[in-house]
Every structure is written in structure tokens, then in C-alpha cells.
Coordinates of C-alpha atoms (C1' of nucleotides) in Angstrom, one line a residue:
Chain X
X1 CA -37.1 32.7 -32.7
X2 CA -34.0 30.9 -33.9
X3 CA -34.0 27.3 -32.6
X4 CA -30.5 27.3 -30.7
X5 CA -32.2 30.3 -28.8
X6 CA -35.0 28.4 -27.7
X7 CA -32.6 25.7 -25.7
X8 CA -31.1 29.1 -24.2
X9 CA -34.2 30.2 -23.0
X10 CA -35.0 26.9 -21.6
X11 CA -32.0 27.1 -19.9
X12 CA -32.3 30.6 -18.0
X13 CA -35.5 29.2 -16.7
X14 CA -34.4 25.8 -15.7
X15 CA -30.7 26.2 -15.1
X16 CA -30.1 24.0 -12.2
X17 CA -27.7 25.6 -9.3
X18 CA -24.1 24.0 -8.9
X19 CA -21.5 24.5 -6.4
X20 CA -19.3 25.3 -9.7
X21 CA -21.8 27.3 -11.7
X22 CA -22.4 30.5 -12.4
X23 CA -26.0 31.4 -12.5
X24 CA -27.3 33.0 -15.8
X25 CA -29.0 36.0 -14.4
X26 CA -25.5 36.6 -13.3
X27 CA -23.6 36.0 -16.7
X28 CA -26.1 38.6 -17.8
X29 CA -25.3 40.8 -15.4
X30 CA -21.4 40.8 -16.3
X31 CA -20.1 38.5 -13.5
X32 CA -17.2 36.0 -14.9
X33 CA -17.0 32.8 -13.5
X34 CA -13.5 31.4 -11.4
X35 CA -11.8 29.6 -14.3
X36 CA -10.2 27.3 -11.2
X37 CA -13.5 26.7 -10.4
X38 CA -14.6 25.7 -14.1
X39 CA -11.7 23.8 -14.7
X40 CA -11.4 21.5 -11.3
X41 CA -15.0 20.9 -12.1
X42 CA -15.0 19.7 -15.5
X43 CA -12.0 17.6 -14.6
X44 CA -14.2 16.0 -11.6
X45 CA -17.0 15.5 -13.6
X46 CA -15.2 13.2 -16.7
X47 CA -17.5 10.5 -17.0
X48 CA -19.1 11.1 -13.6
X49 CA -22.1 12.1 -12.4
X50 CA -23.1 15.5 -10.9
X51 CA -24.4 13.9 -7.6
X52 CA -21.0 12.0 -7.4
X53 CA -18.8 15.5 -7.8
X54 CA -20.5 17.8 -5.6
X55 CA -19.3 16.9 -2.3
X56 CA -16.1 16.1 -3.6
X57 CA -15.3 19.6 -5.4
X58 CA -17.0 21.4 -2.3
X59 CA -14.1 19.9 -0.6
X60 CA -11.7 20.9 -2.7
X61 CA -12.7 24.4 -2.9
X62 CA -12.3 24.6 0.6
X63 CA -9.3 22.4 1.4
X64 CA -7.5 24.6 -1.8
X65 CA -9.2 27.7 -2.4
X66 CA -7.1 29.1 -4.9
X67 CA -4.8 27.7 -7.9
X68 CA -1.4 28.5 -6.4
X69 CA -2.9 26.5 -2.6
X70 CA -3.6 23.3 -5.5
X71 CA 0.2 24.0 -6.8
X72 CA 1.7 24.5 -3.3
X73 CA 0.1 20.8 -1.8
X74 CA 1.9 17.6 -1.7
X75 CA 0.6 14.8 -4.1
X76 CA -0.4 12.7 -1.6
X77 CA -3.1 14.8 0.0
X78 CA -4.6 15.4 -3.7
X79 CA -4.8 11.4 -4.0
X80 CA -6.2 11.0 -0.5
X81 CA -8.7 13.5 -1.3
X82 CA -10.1 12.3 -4.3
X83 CA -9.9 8.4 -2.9
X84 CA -13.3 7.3 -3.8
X85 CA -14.1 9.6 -6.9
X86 CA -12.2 6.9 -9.5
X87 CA -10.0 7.8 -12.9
X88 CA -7.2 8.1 -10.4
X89 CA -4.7 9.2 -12.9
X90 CA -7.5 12.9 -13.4
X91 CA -6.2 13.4 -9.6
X92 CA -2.6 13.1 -10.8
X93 CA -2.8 15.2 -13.8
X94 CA -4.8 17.9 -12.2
X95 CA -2.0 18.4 -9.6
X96 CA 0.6 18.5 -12.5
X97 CA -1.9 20.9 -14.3
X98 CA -1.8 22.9 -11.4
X99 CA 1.4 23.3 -11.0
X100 CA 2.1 23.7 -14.7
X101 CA -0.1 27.1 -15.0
X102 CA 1.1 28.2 -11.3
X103 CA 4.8 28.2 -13.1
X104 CA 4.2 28.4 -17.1
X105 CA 1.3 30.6 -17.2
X106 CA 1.7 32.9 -14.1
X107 CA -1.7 31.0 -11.9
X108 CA -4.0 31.7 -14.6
X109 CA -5.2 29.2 -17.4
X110 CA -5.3 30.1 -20.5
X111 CA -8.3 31.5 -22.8
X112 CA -7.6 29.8 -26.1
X113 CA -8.8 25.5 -26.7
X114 CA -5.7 25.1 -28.4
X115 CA -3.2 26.0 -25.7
X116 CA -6.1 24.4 -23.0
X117 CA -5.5 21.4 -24.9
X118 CA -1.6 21.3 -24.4
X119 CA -2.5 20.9 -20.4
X120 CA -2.2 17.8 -19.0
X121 CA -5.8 16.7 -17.7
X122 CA -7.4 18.2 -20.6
X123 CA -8.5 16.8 -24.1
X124 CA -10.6 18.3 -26.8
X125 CA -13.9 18.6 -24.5
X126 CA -12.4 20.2 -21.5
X127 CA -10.4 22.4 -23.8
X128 CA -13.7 23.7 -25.3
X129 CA -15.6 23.4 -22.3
X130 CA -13.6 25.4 -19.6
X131 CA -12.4 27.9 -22.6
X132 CA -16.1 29.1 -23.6
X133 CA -17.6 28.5 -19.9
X134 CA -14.9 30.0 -18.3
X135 CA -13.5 33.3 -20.8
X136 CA -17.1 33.4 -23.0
X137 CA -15.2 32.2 -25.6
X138 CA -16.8 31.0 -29.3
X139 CA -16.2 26.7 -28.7
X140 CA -17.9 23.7 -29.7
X141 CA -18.2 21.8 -26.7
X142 CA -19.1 18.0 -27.5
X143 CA -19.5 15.6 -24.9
X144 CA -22.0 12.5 -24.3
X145 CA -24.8 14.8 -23.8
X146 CA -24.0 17.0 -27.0
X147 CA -23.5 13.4 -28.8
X148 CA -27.1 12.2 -27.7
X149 CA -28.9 15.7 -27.7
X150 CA -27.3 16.5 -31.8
X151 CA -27.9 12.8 -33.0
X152 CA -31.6 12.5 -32.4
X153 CA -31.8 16.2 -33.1
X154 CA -30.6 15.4 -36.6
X155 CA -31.2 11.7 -36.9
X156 CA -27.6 10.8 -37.1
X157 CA -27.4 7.1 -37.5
X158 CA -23.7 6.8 -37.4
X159 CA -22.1 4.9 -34.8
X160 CA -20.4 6.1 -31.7
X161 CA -17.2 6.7 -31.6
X162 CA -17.3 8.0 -35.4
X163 CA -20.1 10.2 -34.8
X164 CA -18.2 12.8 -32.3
X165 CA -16.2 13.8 -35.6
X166 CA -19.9 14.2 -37.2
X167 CA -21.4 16.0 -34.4
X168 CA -18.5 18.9 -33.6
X169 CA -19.5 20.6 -36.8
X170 CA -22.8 20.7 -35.7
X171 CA -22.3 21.9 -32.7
X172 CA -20.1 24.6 -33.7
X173 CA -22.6 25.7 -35.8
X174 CA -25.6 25.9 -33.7
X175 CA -23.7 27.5 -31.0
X176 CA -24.5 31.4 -30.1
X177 CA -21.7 34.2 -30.6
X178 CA -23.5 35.4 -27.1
X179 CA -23.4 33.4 -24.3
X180 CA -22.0 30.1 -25.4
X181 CA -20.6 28.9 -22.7
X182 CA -24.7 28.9 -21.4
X183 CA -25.5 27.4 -24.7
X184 CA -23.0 24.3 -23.8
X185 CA -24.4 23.8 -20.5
X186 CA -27.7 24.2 -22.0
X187 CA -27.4 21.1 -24.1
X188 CA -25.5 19.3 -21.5
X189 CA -28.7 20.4 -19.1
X190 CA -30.9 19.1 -21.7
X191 CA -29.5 15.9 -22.2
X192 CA -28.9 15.3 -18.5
X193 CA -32.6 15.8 -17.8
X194 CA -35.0 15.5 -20.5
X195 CA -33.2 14.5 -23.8
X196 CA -31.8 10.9 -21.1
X197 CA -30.3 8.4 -22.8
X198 CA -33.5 6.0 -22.0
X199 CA -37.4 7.3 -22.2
X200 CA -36.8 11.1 -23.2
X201 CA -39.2 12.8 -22.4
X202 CA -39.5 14.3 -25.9
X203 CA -43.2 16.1 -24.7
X204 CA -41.7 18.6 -22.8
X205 CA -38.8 19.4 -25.0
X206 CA -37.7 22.7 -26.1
X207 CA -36.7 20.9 -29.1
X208 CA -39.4 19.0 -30.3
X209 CA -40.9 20.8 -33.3
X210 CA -37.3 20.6 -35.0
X211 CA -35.9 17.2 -33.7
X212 CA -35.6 14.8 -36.5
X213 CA -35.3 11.8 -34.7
X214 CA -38.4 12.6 -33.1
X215 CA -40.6 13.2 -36.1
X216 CA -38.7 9.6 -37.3
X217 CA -39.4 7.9 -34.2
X218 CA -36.0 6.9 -33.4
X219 CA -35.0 9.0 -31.0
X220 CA -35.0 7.2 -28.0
X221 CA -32.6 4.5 -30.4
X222 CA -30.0 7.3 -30.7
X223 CA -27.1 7.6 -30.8
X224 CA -26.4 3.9 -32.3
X225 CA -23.2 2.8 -30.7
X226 CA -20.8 -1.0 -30.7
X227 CA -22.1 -3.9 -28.7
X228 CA -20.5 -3.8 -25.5
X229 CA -17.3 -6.2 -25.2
X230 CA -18.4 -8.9 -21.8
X231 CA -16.2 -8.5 -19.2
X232 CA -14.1 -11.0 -17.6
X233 CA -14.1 -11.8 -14.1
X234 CA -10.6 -11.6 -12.5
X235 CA -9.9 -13.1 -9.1
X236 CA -7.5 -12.4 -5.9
X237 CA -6.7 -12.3 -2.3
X238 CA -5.9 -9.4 0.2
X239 CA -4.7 -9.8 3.5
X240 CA -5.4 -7.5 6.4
X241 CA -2.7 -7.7 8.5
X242 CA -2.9 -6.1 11.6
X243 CA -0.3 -5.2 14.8
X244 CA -0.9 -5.6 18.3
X245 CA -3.0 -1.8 18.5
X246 CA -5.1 -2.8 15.7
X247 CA -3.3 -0.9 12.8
X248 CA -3.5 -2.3 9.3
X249 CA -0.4 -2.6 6.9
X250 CA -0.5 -0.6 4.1
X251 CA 1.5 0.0 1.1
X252 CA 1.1 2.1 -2.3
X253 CA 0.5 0.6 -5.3
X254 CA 2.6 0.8 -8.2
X255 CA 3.1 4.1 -10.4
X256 CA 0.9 2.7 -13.7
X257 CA -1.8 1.5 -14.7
X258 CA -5.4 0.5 -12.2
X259 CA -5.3 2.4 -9.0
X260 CA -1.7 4.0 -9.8
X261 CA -0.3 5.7 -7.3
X262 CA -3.1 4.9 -4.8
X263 CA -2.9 2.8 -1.1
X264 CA -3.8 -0.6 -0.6
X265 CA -3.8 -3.7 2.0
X266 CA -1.6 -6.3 0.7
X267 CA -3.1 -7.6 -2.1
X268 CA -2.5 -10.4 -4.8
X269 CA -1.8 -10.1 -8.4
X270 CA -5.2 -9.9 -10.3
X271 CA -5.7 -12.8 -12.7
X272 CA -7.9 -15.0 -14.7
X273 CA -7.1 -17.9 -12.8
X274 CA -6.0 -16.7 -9.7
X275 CA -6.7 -18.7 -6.1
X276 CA -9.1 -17.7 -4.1
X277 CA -8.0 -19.7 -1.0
X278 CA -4.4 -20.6 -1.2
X279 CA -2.2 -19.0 1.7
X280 CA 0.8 -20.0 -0.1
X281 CA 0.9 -16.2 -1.4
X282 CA 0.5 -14.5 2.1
X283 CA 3.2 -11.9 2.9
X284 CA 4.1 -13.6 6.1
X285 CA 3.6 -17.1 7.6
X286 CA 0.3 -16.7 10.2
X287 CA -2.9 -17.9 11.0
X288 CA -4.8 -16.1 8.3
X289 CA -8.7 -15.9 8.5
X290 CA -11.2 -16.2 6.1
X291 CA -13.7 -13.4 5.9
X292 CA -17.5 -14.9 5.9
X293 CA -18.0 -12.3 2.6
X294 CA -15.9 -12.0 -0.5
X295 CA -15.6 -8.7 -1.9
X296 CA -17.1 -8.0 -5.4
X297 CA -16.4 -5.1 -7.3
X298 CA -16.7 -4.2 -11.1
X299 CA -13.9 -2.2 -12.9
X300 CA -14.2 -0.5 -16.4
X301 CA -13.2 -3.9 -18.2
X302 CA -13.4 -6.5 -16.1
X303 CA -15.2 -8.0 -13.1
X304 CA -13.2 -8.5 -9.5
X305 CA -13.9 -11.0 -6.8
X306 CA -11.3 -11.0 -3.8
X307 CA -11.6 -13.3 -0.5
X308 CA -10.4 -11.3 2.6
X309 CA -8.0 -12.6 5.0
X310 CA -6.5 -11.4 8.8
X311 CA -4.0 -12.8 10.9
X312 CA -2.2 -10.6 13.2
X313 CA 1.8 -9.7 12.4
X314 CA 3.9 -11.8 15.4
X315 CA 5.9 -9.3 18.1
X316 CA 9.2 -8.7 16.2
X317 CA 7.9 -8.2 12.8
X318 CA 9.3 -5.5 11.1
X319 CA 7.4 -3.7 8.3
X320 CA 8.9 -3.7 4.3
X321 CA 10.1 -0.4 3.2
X322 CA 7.4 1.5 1.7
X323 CA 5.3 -0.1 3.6
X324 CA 2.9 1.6 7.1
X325 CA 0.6 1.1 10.0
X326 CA -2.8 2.7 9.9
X327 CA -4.6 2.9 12.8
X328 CA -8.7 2.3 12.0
X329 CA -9.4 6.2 12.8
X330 CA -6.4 7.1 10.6
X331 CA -7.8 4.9 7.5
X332 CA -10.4 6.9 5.8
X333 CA -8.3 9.6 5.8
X334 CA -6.4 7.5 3.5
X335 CA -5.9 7.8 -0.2
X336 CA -8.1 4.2 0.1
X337 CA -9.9 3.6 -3.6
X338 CA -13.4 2.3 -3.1
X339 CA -12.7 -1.6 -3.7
X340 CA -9.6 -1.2 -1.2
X341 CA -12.6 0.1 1.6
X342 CA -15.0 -2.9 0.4
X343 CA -12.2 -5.1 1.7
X344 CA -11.4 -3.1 4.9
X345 CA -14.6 -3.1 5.3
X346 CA -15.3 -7.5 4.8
X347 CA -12.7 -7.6 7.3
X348 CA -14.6 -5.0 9.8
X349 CA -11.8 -2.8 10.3
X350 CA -13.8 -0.1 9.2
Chain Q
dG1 C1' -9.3 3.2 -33.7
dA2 C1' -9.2 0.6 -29.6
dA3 C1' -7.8 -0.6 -25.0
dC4 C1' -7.3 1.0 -20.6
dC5 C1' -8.9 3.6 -16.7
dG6 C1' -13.5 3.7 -11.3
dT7 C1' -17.5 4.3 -9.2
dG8 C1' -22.4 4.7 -7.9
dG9 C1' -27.1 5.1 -9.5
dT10 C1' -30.6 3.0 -12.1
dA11 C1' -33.9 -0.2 -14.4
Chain Y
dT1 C1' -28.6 -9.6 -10.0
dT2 C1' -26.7 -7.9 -14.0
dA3 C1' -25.9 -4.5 -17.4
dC4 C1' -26.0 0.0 -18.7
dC5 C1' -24.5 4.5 -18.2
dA6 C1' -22.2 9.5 -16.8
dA7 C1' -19.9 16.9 -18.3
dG8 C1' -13.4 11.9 -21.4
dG9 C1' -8.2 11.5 -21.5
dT10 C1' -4.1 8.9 -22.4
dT11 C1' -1.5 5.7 -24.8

DNA sequence: GAACCGTGGTA
DNA sequence: TTACCAAGGTT
């Protein structure tokens, strides 16, 4: 049996069942899988874990069944729903995605990586990914998994990034004409639970009579990547401030960059430097509280700690433009990003 | 190529 | 507690 094939096999009998995937008994039996489906899924599950989509793209699903519903909503309720899943700017692009094929490409997505690859949303492993999951199509789909799973298969001991260029030819190579959209989630499968980034569990591999790295005794070093940069910690305030029923006054954050487009409690400017404790930068003049508990929360590059402060707004304030009451029921419905909930949450609101 | 862009689970 | 890590894309 050819080795590729033996992954495959692996596969139909260990294929895990996903709320987006289509079962392989049932790609053997003809049925094609909803390309919306494959596409919102891959675009949930950039850099994030499986356990961390599900709920999320159930949701979805059923808040927008089809395409054209995605095309049809308002920006805002796309934001609000994904508040919590992080990468805020995938939430934008998938809504201008969506719109995009609703109008250029008649509501359906488009078979080909190349043209995949001219959406916005969608880079070279999405392209592959939804092109050969999706339409069956011949791709080589290279992700962290592929990365790991082809490295120690072959003992690559090139760095990341620079390896990715090393492994696509590889993949493309050892990818079936038949089912390769199984063969990619095979190898994703494979590196997700037994080829892990830490103690695989080479013994009960379907790969372990060819993988190099394993015969080497490297594999569990693979794939060799850059020390990690150390992050800095950045510091600011945020100020709850509340009106006479309770509601907290929120605003939405800038256009680019961190938490673009998302909502927030008034918050200082992030710095280096930045006071933890002086009131001079309040929004209003008040008797601001201190919450007992900072909130700490780690971004991609850097490190955020934020005191938490309340007062409540006197009788004749009027609230900025842009600016709105939430009522505490009202909040999680908002499009809140986790470290914006940490601080509702110091300052008990929610 | 490298910096930027979130979050939750895990060891 | 801290650091690493996950089905990457954009600039």
C-alpha cells in the first residue's frame, strides 16, 4: 500500500465528527459538502482551536444559514457575534467576502485556489483548503499541522517560516488525485492528535515505518523554528461609567489596528509607561473607584494590565456622539472582545 | 521577511 | 505563573 494511502485509511477510521465536516463514508458515497460551510469554517478556525470554533460556527449556521443571509446582515451583528473568538479583522473580511461572491460571483465561491485567493479573508491555505475540501479539487493544503506532520516525516531541519516554501512541494506531491480534500484533513487530523507538537505519540502512528525524523530521533524537535521575541507589558486605565439605571457607556473603537471596529468602555491609550492610577485622564470629573483586581490579559505581542475604575455620570450629563448606554442584560449581547468583558467583569457589571 | 493581529487550553 | 501553541492573513 502506497504510504499517503495509509494516512487515508487512518483517517476513514478515525475521522473525528465536526459540525462543518462531511463524513468520509459520505464523500464516498457522492455527497458534496456546503462550500459556505467549508469556507466560514476554515476562516473560524485561523490559528484557533477546534474546541474554540464549534459553538461559535454552530451559531453562525443558524443565525445565517445561507451565503446571501451572511451578505444581507449588517456589520455590526457579524462583529457582535464573533466578540470573543479574536482576529477581529477575519469577522470583517468574511462579511466583505460574503458580500463580494453574493454580487461578483452570483452566491457561490469559486472552485479554482487562484481566484479563492483573490477573496478577501483568504490566503494561500484557505485558498487550497476550501478549494480541494469543498469542490474535490487536486491542492496542496499546508498549514501548522502539514508543517509539523511533513518535517518530521522527512526530517526537514529548516526553520520556520522558510520551511512552508520547502514543505508545499511535498505536500503536493504526496497528495491523492482521489479524495484530497480527505487527504488534507487527514494530515491536519494527524497532526492535531497524534503527530502534537509535544510528546507524539509516534507508536501508534500510521506513519511510523517511513517517518524519517522518527528513525533519527528528532521528531519530537521538529519543525525547528526562531526563538520567540519577549513580550512587553503595556499598561492602562478603563473607566466604567454608569447612569442612574445602571447602563455602562460605550463607544467603538477605532477602524485599524487591535480590536478594530469592536466596542469598548472608555479606555486609555495603551503604553509602556502609561499610569495606572492617575484620574487626570478620566472622561469626566467624578468620584472614580478603584476596582480591588486589575485586569490582566496577554495579546499576540505584548502583555496588558489595566486598573478598573466606576463613578457614576452626574444628572445632566449628556453622552459624546458615537457614544451609548448599555444596560447589564443588553452587554453580552455586545460586540464586547474578551479583555473588554475581563474589565466589565473587575468592575461586577457582568 | 517581519510585524501586527486574540483567545483559551495546556504543561 | 508563565510560556507555548492552534486548520493564517494582511500590510
Amino acid at each position: 500500500m502506497q504510504d499517503n494511502l495509509v494516512v487515508l485509511y487512518w483517517y476513514d477510521r478515525n475521522s473525528r465528527q465536526l459540525p462543518w465536516r462531511t463524513a468520509p463514508a459520505d464523500i464516498l458515497s457522492g455527497v458534496k459538502p456546503d462550500p459556505y460551510h467549508v469556507w466560514l469554517s476554515e476562516i473560524m478556525l485561523q490559528q484557533t482551536t477546534v474546541a474554540a470554533v464549534k459553538n461559535y460556527f454552530k451559531l453562525f449556521i443558524k443565525t445565517w444559514p445561507t451565503l446571501a443571509d451572511m451578505a444581507n446582515a449588517e456589520e455590526e451583528d457579524i462583529l457582535k457575534a464573533w466578540a470573543g473568538l479574536g482576529y477581529y479583522s477575519r469577522a470583517r473580511n468574511l462579511y466583505k467576502c460574503a458580500k463580494f461572491v453574493q454580487l461578483h460571483h452570483n452566491g457561490r465561491f469559486p472552485e479554482e485556489e487562484e481566484r479563492l485567493l483573490k477573496l478577501p479573508g483568504i490566503g494561500p491555505y484557505t485558498a487550497a483548503a476550501i478549494s480541494t475540501i469543498a469542490f474535490g479539487r487536486h491542492a496542496a493544503v499546508v498549514d501548522g499541522n502539514v508543517e509539523r506532520v511533513l518535517s518530521r516525516r522527512h526530517a526537514l531541519l529548516t526553520e520556520l517560516p522558510a520551511l512552508k516554501a520547502e514543505v508545499k512541494p511535498l505536500m503536493a506531491e504526496v497528495t491523492p488525485h482521489d479524495r484530497p480534500g480527505d487527504f488534507a484533513q487527514a494530515i491536519m487530523d494527524l497532526g492535531a492528535t497524534i503527530c502534537t507538537p509535544k510528546s507524539p505519540a509516534c507508536g501508534i502512528c500510521p506513519w511510523m515505518d517511513v517517518c524519517e525524523g522518527r528513525k533519527q530521533g528528532i521528531a519530537d524537535t521538529l519543525p525547528r523554528k526562531a526563538p520567540k521575541k519577549v513580550k512587553p507589558t503595556r499598561r492602562g486605565m478603563a473607566f466604567l461609567l454608569s447612569d442612574a439605571r445602571g447602563r455602562i457607556l460605550l463607544r467603538k473603537r477605532q477602524d485599524k489596528g487591535l480590536l478594530a471596529g469592536m466596542s469598548e468602555p472608555i479606555t486609555t491609550h495603551w503604553a509602556d509607561d502609561a499610569a495606572m492610577a492617575d484620574l487626570s485622564h478620566a472622561p469626566i470629573t467624578a468620584d472614580w473607584v478603584r476596582t480591588p483586581k486589575d485586569v490582566k490579559h496577554t495579546f499576540t505581542h505584548f502583555h496588558l494590565e489595566m486598573s478598573v475604575w466606576q463613578a457614576q455620570a452626574p444628572a445632566h450629563y449628556d453622552e459624546p456622539d458615537g457614544y451609548w448606554w448599555s444596560a447589564p442584560d443588553e452587554l453580552e449581547g455586545e460586540a464586547l472582545p474578551t479583555v473588554m468583558m475581563k474589565a466589565l467583569k473587575a468592575g461586577s457589571v457582568i
